[in-house]
Amino acid sequence: MSEPILWPADELLSALDGILIAGETNNAEMSNVTMNGADGISIDSRDIARGDAFFAIKGELSDGHDYVQKAAENGASVVVISDEKYAQNVSASVVLVDDVLKSLARVAVAARRRTQAKIVAITGSVGKTSTKEFLKDCLQACGKTHASVKSFNNQWGVPISLARMPKDTEYGVFEIGMNHLDEITPLVKMVSPDIAIITTVAPAHLGYFKNLQQIALAKSEIFDGLAKNGTAILNRDNEFFDYLSDRAKLKNITNIVSFGSHPEADLHLYEYQLLPTQSKVTVFDGDKKYKYEIGVAGKHQISNSLAVLLAIKSLDIDLVRVLSVLSMVELTDGRGAQSDIGFKNGHIKLIDESYNANPASMVAAFSVLSAQIVKPDGRKVAIIGDMLELGTDSPQIHAQLAAGIVAADIDLVLACGPDMKNCYELLPANMQAGYAPSSALLVKKLNAALSPNDVVMVKGSLGTKMSEIINKLKETSKAAI
């Protein structure tokens, strides 16, 4: 049996609060198309699926109205615009609204109101996406689950993800990000979660905040939209646990639970074993003991799994139902995915952490690299780029990484970016394998620095374009660079 249509025409038009118009050609046909509603939601004409509603959002770099024709040609059944002149000769139904982004938000709110799903919202300085993916995998074993894709966690991504949620969803998982105060509040009010998770508070986007406590304040905005009798899940090991707990109480939240190695954590991390590609974990929930494996490496991923298990428990699902799922979770490209690729006359193991970086996630990546097992002729190699948005203290924060790299027993380091140079220059000479001002220039040093059997971890902020290094290594697999 086929899935019901995502948005029947009457529900969609009501949510949009716009005026149904059509192009100059075959108005009647356009009305018929509209009556079919929409099977999906998109703001990108390049990834339109047939039957989608296309929202022509105006961004800083481009205007979606310029792609209305292309969206219709690619199969959009409905386009939502705020400038009537773009309705001409469009082979799709057209809805005219005052503000396209606000109309998308209205559809998102309508999607939340029409479902009986239990909703989980996740924020935090690190671990949002991994926690979201792990929880999605676990909940899919328990019922129909919808989750935001990739890192759709901003003022566009959250309403898109919410608007895409089918009416009969049983569990929804949404990631909410920010880099300024007052950004989470409007998004979490849309999502209206039953459970709110803050993975941790750590130095990230410091350039936009006075201090770490202000970051904690921004993260605590997730409580602003928590449903009545909702549950807040906090990291008991984080220095801001008490602060966040107090913030939750100020919002009249009484269900506050915690995870971590702290003896007072509700879900207590009792012991663990870190392995190159996975971890073995023992936890206590009160007097109940659980043992499980998580199919990805790193202490930070154990922490993420604890948040997931607390969410599962808060949803009144037996933890035993999902423990086996955690053993099968995987990381995506750019977020820790591991692969063996050809290099010269052999292979290297590549750990792709290229999507983003801040001090906490960088240290976590060093820990994963440190736990790798290399052959006698192999080395542990870190290729690192700048961590952005750290403000005036950025040079010093980068320099502080050097001690952690040495302690992690990493053999070689290649670095790029003006701030990461501060770290690189503090490393022992025998660890320095190459520096360049940019990732594009650092690529030229890879062939001389790397050898078969090396384990190579690549990490940096998205703006440093460390993915260029990943792409180059993959493109030249089994060939010299």
Coordinates of C-alpha atoms in Angstrom, one line a residue:
M1 CA 0.0 0.0 0.0
S2 CA 1.4 3.4 -1.0
E3 CA 2.1 6.1 1.5
P4 CA -0.6 8.7 1.9
I5 CA 0.2 12.1 0.4
L6 CA 2.3 14.2 2.7
W7 CA 0.3 17.4 2.4
P8 CA -3.3 17.3 0.9
A9 CA -4.1 20.4 -0.9
D10 CA -6.6 21.8 1.6
E11 CA -4.2 21.3 4.5
L12 CA -1.2 22.8 2.7
L13 CA -3.1 25.9 1.5
S14 CA -4.6 26.5 4.9
A15 CA -1.1 26.2 6.5
L16 CA 0.5 28.5 4.0
D17 CA -2.1 31.3 4.5
G18 CA -1.5 32.4 0.9
I19 CA -3.4 33.0 -2.3
L20 CA -3.6 30.2 -4.9
I21 CA -2.7 31.6 -8.3
A22 CA -1.4 29.9 -11.5
G23 CA 0.8 30.7 -14.5
E24 CA -0.7 32.1 -17.6
T25 CA -0.9 28.7 -19.2
N26 CA -3.6 26.1 -18.4
N27 CA -4.9 27.5 -15.2
A28 CA -7.4 24.7 -14.8
E29 CA -4.7 22.1 -15.1
M30 CA -2.6 24.0 -12.5
S31 CA -5.6 23.9 -10.1
N32 CA -5.8 20.1 -10.7
V33 CA -2.2 19.7 -9.9
T34 CA -2.6 21.7 -6.7
M35 CA -5.5 19.5 -5.7
N36 CA -3.0 16.6 -5.5
G37 CA -1.2 18.4 -2.7
A38 CA 2.5 17.9 -2.2
D39 CA 4.5 14.7 -1.5
G40 CA 7.5 16.6 -0.2
I41 CA 9.0 20.0 0.8
S42 CA 12.1 21.6 -0.8
I43 CA 14.0 24.9 -1.0
D44 CA 16.5 23.6 -3.6
S45 CA 15.5 23.3 -7.2
R46 CA 18.3 20.8 -7.8
D47 CA 16.9 18.2 -5.4
I48 CA 13.2 18.5 -6.3
A49 CA 11.3 15.2 -6.4
R50 CA 8.2 15.0 -8.5
G51 CA 5.2 16.2 -6.5
D52 CA 7.3 18.4 -4.1
A53 CA 6.3 21.9 -3.0
F54 CA 9.1 24.3 -3.7
F55 CA 9.6 27.3 -1.4
A56 CA 11.4 30.2 -3.1
I57 CA 13.3 31.5 -0.1
K58 CA 15.5 34.6 -0.4
G59 CA 18.9 33.9 1.0
E60 CA 22.0 36.1 1.4
L61 CA 23.6 34.7 -1.7
S62 CA 20.7 33.7 -3.9
D63 CA 17.0 34.2 -4.3
G64 CA 14.9 31.1 -4.7
H65 CA 12.5 33.0 -7.0
D66 CA 15.2 32.8 -9.7
Y67 CA 14.8 29.0 -9.7
V68 CA 11.0 28.7 -9.8
Q69 CA 11.0 27.7 -13.4
K70 CA 13.7 25.1 -12.9
A71 CA 11.9 23.7 -9.9
A72 CA 8.7 23.3 -11.9
E73 CA 10.6 21.7 -14.8
N74 CA 12.1 19.3 -12.3
G75 CA 8.7 18.2 -11.1
A76 CA 7.5 20.5 -8.4
S77 CA 3.7 20.4 -8.3
V78 CA 3.4 23.6 -6.1
V79 CA 5.7 26.6 -5.8
V80 CA 5.4 29.2 -3.0
I81 CA 6.5 32.7 -3.9
S82 CA 6.2 36.3 -2.5
D83 CA 6.6 38.1 -5.8
E84 CA 3.8 37.6 -8.3
K85 CA 5.8 38.3 -11.4
Y86 CA 7.5 34.9 -10.9
A87 CA 4.2 33.1 -11.5
Q88 CA 4.3 33.7 -15.2
N89 CA 4.5 30.6 -17.4
V90 CA 5.2 28.2 -14.5
S91 CA 4.1 24.6 -15.2
A92 CA 3.0 24.2 -11.6
S93 CA 0.5 25.6 -9.2
V94 CA 1.6 28.8 -7.5
V95 CA 0.8 30.1 -4.0
L96 CA 1.5 33.7 -3.3
V97 CA 2.4 34.6 0.2
D98 CA 3.8 37.7 2.0
D99 CA 7.0 36.0 3.2
V100 CA 8.1 32.6 2.0
L101 CA 10.2 31.7 5.0
K102 CA 7.4 32.6 7.4
S103 CA 5.0 30.5 5.3
L104 CA 7.4 27.5 5.6
A105 CA 7.4 28.0 9.3
R106 CA 3.6 28.0 9.3
V107 CA 3.6 24.7 7.5
A108 CA 6.1 23.4 10.1
V109 CA 3.9 24.4 13.0
A110 CA 0.9 22.8 11.3
A111 CA 2.9 19.6 10.8
R112 CA 3.6 19.5 14.5
R113 CA 0.0 20.2 15.5
R114 CA -1.5 17.5 13.3
T115 CA 0.6 14.6 14.6
Q116 CA 0.5 12.6 17.8
A117 CA 4.2 11.8 17.5
K118 CA 6.5 11.9 20.5
I119 CA 9.2 14.5 19.6
V120 CA 12.8 14.8 20.8
A121 CA 14.9 17.9 20.2
I122 CA 18.7 17.9 20.4
T123 CA 21.2 20.7 20.9
G124 CA 24.7 21.0 22.2
S125 CA 28.1 22.3 21.3
V126 CA 29.2 18.9 20.0
G127 CA 27.4 15.6 19.2
K128 CA 24.1 16.9 17.9
T129 CA 24.1 15.1 14.6
S130 CA 25.6 11.8 15.9
T131 CA 23.1 11.7 18.8
K132 CA 20.3 12.5 16.4
E133 CA 21.3 9.7 14.0
F134 CA 21.8 7.1 16.8
L135 CA 18.4 8.0 18.3
K136 CA 16.7 7.8 14.9
D137 CA 18.2 4.3 14.3
C138 CA 17.0 3.2 17.7
L139 CA 13.5 4.6 17.3
Q140 CA 13.1 3.1 13.9
A141 CA 13.2 -0.3 15.6
C142 CA 10.3 0.8 17.7
G143 CA 7.9 2.6 15.4
K144 CA 7.5 5.0 12.4
T145 CA 10.3 7.6 12.9
H146 CA 11.0 10.9 11.2
A147 CA 14.3 12.8 11.7
S148 CA 16.0 15.8 10.3
V149 CA 18.5 15.0 7.6
K150 CA 22.2 15.9 7.6
S151 CA 22.7 19.0 9.8
F152 CA 19.3 20.7 9.0
N153 CA 19.4 22.6 12.3
N154 CA 19.1 26.3 11.5
Q155 CA 16.3 28.8 10.7
W156 CA 15.7 27.0 7.3
G157 CA 16.6 23.4 8.2
V158 CA 14.4 23.0 11.2
P159 CA 11.1 24.2 9.5
I160 CA 11.9 22.1 6.4
S161 CA 12.5 19.0 8.5
L162 CA 9.4 19.6 10.5
A163 CA 7.2 20.3 7.5
R164 CA 8.4 17.0 6.0
M165 CA 7.1 15.0 8.9
P166 CA 4.3 12.6 7.9
K167 CA 1.1 12.9 9.9
D168 CA 1.2 9.3 11.1
T169 CA 4.8 9.6 12.5
E170 CA 5.2 7.9 15.9
Y171 CA 8.6 9.4 16.8
G172 CA 10.3 12.6 15.6
V173 CA 13.9 13.6 16.2
F174 CA 15.1 17.1 15.4
E175 CA 18.5 18.8 15.7
I176 CA 18.6 22.5 16.7
G177 CA 21.7 24.5 16.3
M178 CA 22.7 28.1 16.9
N179 CA 25.7 30.5 16.9
H180 CA 23.9 33.5 18.5
L181 CA 21.6 34.1 21.4
D182 CA 17.9 33.9 20.7
E183 CA 18.2 31.6 17.8
I184 CA 17.1 28.4 19.4
T185 CA 13.9 29.8 21.0
P186 CA 11.8 30.3 17.9
L187 CA 12.9 27.0 16.4
V188 CA 12.2 24.9 19.5
K189 CA 8.8 26.6 19.8
M190 CA 8.0 25.2 16.4
V191 CA 9.2 21.8 17.3
S192 CA 7.5 21.7 20.7
P193 CA 9.4 18.6 21.9
D194 CA 8.4 16.2 24.6
I195 CA 12.1 15.6 25.3
A196 CA 15.0 18.1 25.1
I197 CA 18.6 16.9 25.1
I198 CA 21.6 19.1 25.6
T199 CA 24.6 16.9 24.7
T200 CA 27.2 19.3 26.3
V201 CA 28.4 22.9 26.5
A202 CA 31.9 23.5 25.1
P203 CA 33.8 26.3 23.3
A204 CA 32.1 26.7 19.9
H205 CA 31.2 29.9 18.2
L206 CA 33.0 31.8 20.9
G207 CA 33.5 34.7 18.6
Y208 CA 29.8 35.5 19.0
F209 CA 29.6 35.1 22.8
K210 CA 31.2 36.7 25.8
N211 CA 32.1 33.5 27.6
L212 CA 31.1 29.8 27.9
Q213 CA 28.3 30.5 30.3
Q214 CA 26.6 32.6 27.6
I215 CA 26.8 29.6 25.3
A216 CA 25.2 27.6 28.0
L217 CA 22.5 30.2 28.3
A218 CA 21.9 30.0 24.5
K219 CA 21.7 26.2 24.7
S220 CA 19.2 26.5 27.6
E221 CA 16.7 28.2 25.2
I222 CA 15.7 24.6 24.2
F223 CA 13.7 24.6 27.3
D224 CA 11.5 27.4 26.0
G225 CA 9.6 25.1 23.7
L226 CA 9.5 22.0 25.9
A227 CA 6.0 20.5 26.1
K228 CA 4.1 20.5 29.5
N229 CA 5.4 17.7 31.6
G230 CA 8.3 17.3 29.2
T231 CA 11.7 15.9 30.1
A232 CA 15.1 17.6 30.0
I233 CA 18.2 15.4 29.5
L234 CA 21.5 16.8 30.6
N235 CA 25.1 15.8 30.7
R236 CA 26.0 15.3 34.3
D237 CA 29.7 15.5 33.6
N238 CA 29.6 18.9 32.0
E239 CA 30.6 21.9 34.1
F240 CA 27.4 23.6 33.3
F241 CA 25.1 20.9 34.6
D242 CA 23.9 22.8 37.6
Y243 CA 23.5 26.0 35.6
L244 CA 21.4 24.2 33.0
S245 CA 19.4 22.4 35.6
D246 CA 18.6 25.7 37.2
R247 CA 17.6 27.2 33.9
A248 CA 15.2 24.3 33.3
K249 CA 13.6 24.7 36.7
L250 CA 13.1 28.4 35.9
K251 CA 11.0 27.2 33.0
N252 CA 8.9 25.1 35.4
I253 CA 10.5 21.9 34.1
T254 CA 10.4 19.2 36.8
N255 CA 11.5 16.1 34.8
I256 CA 15.3 16.6 34.7
V257 CA 17.5 13.5 34.2
S258 CA 21.2 13.2 33.5
F259 CA 23.8 10.9 32.0
G260 CA 27.5 10.5 32.5
S261 CA 30.2 9.0 34.7
H262 CA 29.3 11.2 37.6
P263 CA 28.1 9.1 40.5
E264 CA 24.9 11.0 40.7
A265 CA 24.0 10.6 37.0
D266 CA 20.6 8.9 36.5
L267 CA 22.2 6.8 33.7
H268 CA 25.6 6.1 35.1
L269 CA 28.6 5.2 32.9
Y270 CA 30.2 2.4 35.0
E271 CA 33.0 1.2 32.7
Y272 CA 34.0 1.2 29.1
Q273 CA 36.6 -0.1 26.7
L274 CA 37.7 2.0 23.7
L275 CA 38.5 0.1 20.5
P276 CA 39.6 1.3 17.1
T277 CA 36.2 1.0 15.5
Q278 CA 33.8 0.5 18.4
S279 CA 33.4 0.7 22.2
K280 CA 32.1 -1.7 24.9
V281 CA 30.0 -0.1 27.5
T282 CA 28.5 -0.9 30.9
V283 CA 25.9 1.4 32.5
F284 CA 23.6 1.4 35.5
D285 CA 20.1 2.7 35.5
G286 CA 19.4 2.7 39.2
D287 CA 20.2 -0.9 40.2
K288 CA 19.7 -2.2 36.6
K289 CA 22.9 -3.1 34.8
Y290 CA 23.2 -2.9 31.0
K291 CA 26.0 -4.0 28.8
Y292 CA 26.2 -3.0 25.1
E293 CA 28.5 -2.2 22.3
I294 CA 28.4 0.9 20.2
G295 CA 29.5 0.4 16.6
V296 CA 31.6 3.6 16.4
A297 CA 34.8 4.7 18.1
G298 CA 35.4 7.4 20.7
K299 CA 34.6 8.3 24.3
H300 CA 32.4 11.1 23.0
Q301 CA 30.3 8.7 21.1
I302 CA 29.7 6.7 24.3
S303 CA 28.4 10.0 25.9
N304 CA 26.1 10.4 22.9
S305 CA 24.8 6.9 23.3
L306 CA 24.0 7.6 26.9
A307 CA 21.8 10.6 25.9
V308 CA 20.1 8.3 23.4
L309 CA 19.3 5.6 26.0
L310 CA 17.9 8.2 28.4
A311 CA 15.6 9.5 25.7
I312 CA 14.5 5.9 25.0
K313 CA 13.7 5.4 28.6
S314 CA 11.9 8.7 28.8
L315 CA 9.7 7.4 26.0
D316 CA 8.8 4.4 28.1
I317 CA 10.6 2.0 25.8
D318 CA 12.5 -0.9 27.2
L319 CA 16.3 -0.3 26.8
V320 CA 16.8 -3.9 25.8
R321 CA 14.9 -3.3 22.6
V322 CA 17.5 -0.9 21.3
L323 CA 20.9 -2.0 22.7
S324 CA 21.6 -4.2 19.7
V325 CA 20.8 -1.3 17.4
L326 CA 23.6 0.7 18.9
S327 CA 26.1 -2.0 17.9
M328 CA 25.2 -1.3 14.3
V329 CA 25.2 2.5 14.1
E330 CA 27.5 4.1 11.6
L331 CA 29.0 7.6 11.2
T332 CA 28.5 9.6 8.0
D333 CA 31.2 11.2 5.8
G334 CA 32.7 14.2 7.4
R335 CA 31.7 13.1 10.9
G336 CA 34.0 10.3 11.7
A337 CA 33.4 7.7 9.0
Q338 CA 36.3 5.3 8.6
S339 CA 37.4 3.7 5.3
D340 CA 40.4 1.9 3.8
I341 CA 41.5 3.5 0.5
G342 CA 44.3 2.8 -1.9
F343 CA 47.4 4.9 -1.6
K344 CA 50.6 4.5 -3.7
N345 CA 51.2 0.7 -3.7
G346 CA 49.2 -0.1 -0.6
H347 CA 46.4 1.3 1.6
I348 CA 45.8 3.9 4.3
K349 CA 43.0 4.0 6.8
L350 CA 41.1 7.3 6.5
I351 CA 39.1 8.8 9.4
D352 CA 36.9 11.6 7.8
E353 CA 36.2 14.3 10.4
S354 CA 36.2 17.0 7.8
Y355 CA 32.7 18.5 8.3
N356 CA 33.4 20.7 11.3
A357 CA 35.5 21.3 14.3
N358 CA 35.7 23.1 17.7
P359 CA 38.1 22.5 20.6
A360 CA 36.0 19.7 22.2
S361 CA 35.4 17.8 19.0
M362 CA 39.1 18.2 17.9
V363 CA 40.2 16.6 21.2
A364 CA 37.7 13.8 20.7
A365 CA 39.1 13.2 17.2
F366 CA 42.6 13.0 18.6
S367 CA 41.4 10.3 21.1
V368 CA 39.9 8.2 18.3
L369 CA 43.1 8.5 16.3
S370 CA 45.1 7.6 19.4
A371 CA 43.1 4.4 19.8
Q372 CA 43.9 3.1 16.3
I373 CA 46.1 0.1 15.9
V374 CA 48.8 0.6 13.2
K375 CA 51.1 -1.9 11.5
P376 CA 54.8 -1.6 12.4
D377 CA 55.5 0.5 9.3
G378 CA 52.4 2.7 9.7
R379 CA 51.9 6.0 11.6
K380 CA 49.0 7.8 13.2
V381 CA 48.7 11.1 11.2
A382 CA 46.5 14.1 12.0
I383 CA 45.7 16.5 9.2
I384 CA 44.1 19.5 10.9
G385 CA 42.7 22.9 9.8
D386 CA 41.5 26.0 11.6
M387 CA 38.6 25.9 14.0
L388 CA 36.6 29.0 13.1
E389 CA 34.4 31.4 15.0
L390 CA 36.5 31.3 18.2
G391 CA 36.9 35.1 18.5
T392 CA 40.0 37.0 19.6
D393 CA 41.3 34.1 21.7
S394 CA 41.5 31.8 18.7
P395 CA 45.3 31.8 18.3
Q396 CA 45.7 30.8 22.0
I397 CA 42.9 28.2 21.8
H398 CA 44.6 26.6 18.8
A399 CA 48.0 26.6 20.5
Q400 CA 46.5 24.7 23.4
L401 CA 45.8 21.7 21.2
A402 CA 49.5 20.9 20.9
A403 CA 49.8 19.4 24.3
G404 CA 46.8 17.1 23.6
I405 CA 48.3 16.0 20.3
V406 CA 51.5 15.0 22.0
A407 CA 49.7 13.2 24.8
A408 CA 47.5 11.3 22.3
D409 CA 50.7 9.6 20.9
I410 CA 50.1 10.8 17.4
D411 CA 53.1 10.4 15.1
L412 CA 52.7 13.1 12.5
V413 CA 50.8 16.3 12.0
L414 CA 50.0 18.2 8.8
A415 CA 48.2 21.6 9.4
C416 CA 46.7 24.4 7.5
G417 CA 45.2 27.8 8.3
P418 CA 46.7 30.9 10.0
D419 CA 45.4 29.9 13.5
M420 CA 46.4 26.3 13.4
K421 CA 49.9 27.4 12.7
N422 CA 50.1 28.4 16.4
C423 CA 49.5 24.8 17.3
Y424 CA 51.8 23.3 14.6
E425 CA 54.8 25.4 15.6
L426 CA 54.6 24.2 19.2
L427 CA 54.8 20.5 18.2
P428 CA 58.2 18.6 18.4
A429 CA 60.1 18.8 15.1
N430 CA 59.8 15.1 14.5
M431 CA 55.9 15.4 14.5
Q432 CA 55.8 18.2 12.0
A433 CA 55.1 16.8 8.6
G434 CA 53.9 19.9 6.7
Y435 CA 52.1 23.2 7.0
A436 CA 50.3 25.4 4.5
P437 CA 48.2 28.5 4.7
S438 CA 45.2 26.7 3.2
S439 CA 43.8 23.2 2.6
A440 CA 44.3 23.6 -1.2
L441 CA 48.0 24.2 -0.7
L442 CA 48.3 21.5 1.9
V443 CA 47.1 18.9 -0.6
K444 CA 50.5 19.3 -2.4
K445 CA 52.3 18.0 0.7
L446 CA 50.3 14.8 1.2
N447 CA 52.2 12.6 -1.2
A448 CA 55.6 13.2 0.5
A449 CA 54.2 13.0 4.0
L450 CA 52.0 9.9 3.8
S451 CA 52.9 6.2 3.4
P452 CA 50.9 3.0 3.0
N453 CA 49.6 1.6 6.3
D454 CA 49.2 5.0 7.8
V455 CA 46.0 5.9 9.7
V456 CA 45.0 9.4 8.7
M457 CA 42.5 11.6 10.5
V458 CA 41.3 14.8 8.7
K459 CA 39.5 17.5 10.7
G460 CA 38.8 21.2 10.6
S461 CA 35.9 23.7 10.4
L462 CA 33.7 23.6 7.4
G463 CA 35.1 26.9 6.2
T464 CA 38.6 25.5 6.0
K465 CA 37.5 23.1 3.3
M466 CA 39.2 20.1 4.7
S467 CA 36.9 18.1 2.5
E468 CA 39.2 19.0 -0.4
I469 CA 41.9 16.8 1.3
I470 CA 39.4 14.0 1.7
N471 CA 38.3 14.3 -1.9
K472 CA 41.9 14.4 -3.2
L473 CA 42.9 11.3 -1.2
K474 CA 39.9 9.4 -2.6
E475 CA 40.3 10.6 -6.1
T476 CA 43.9 9.5 -6.2
S477 CA 43.4 6.2 -4.5
K478 CA 46.2 3.8 -5.5
A479 CA 48.0 6.6 -7.3
A480 CA 50.6 9.3 -6.3
I481 CA 49.2 12.7 -5.5

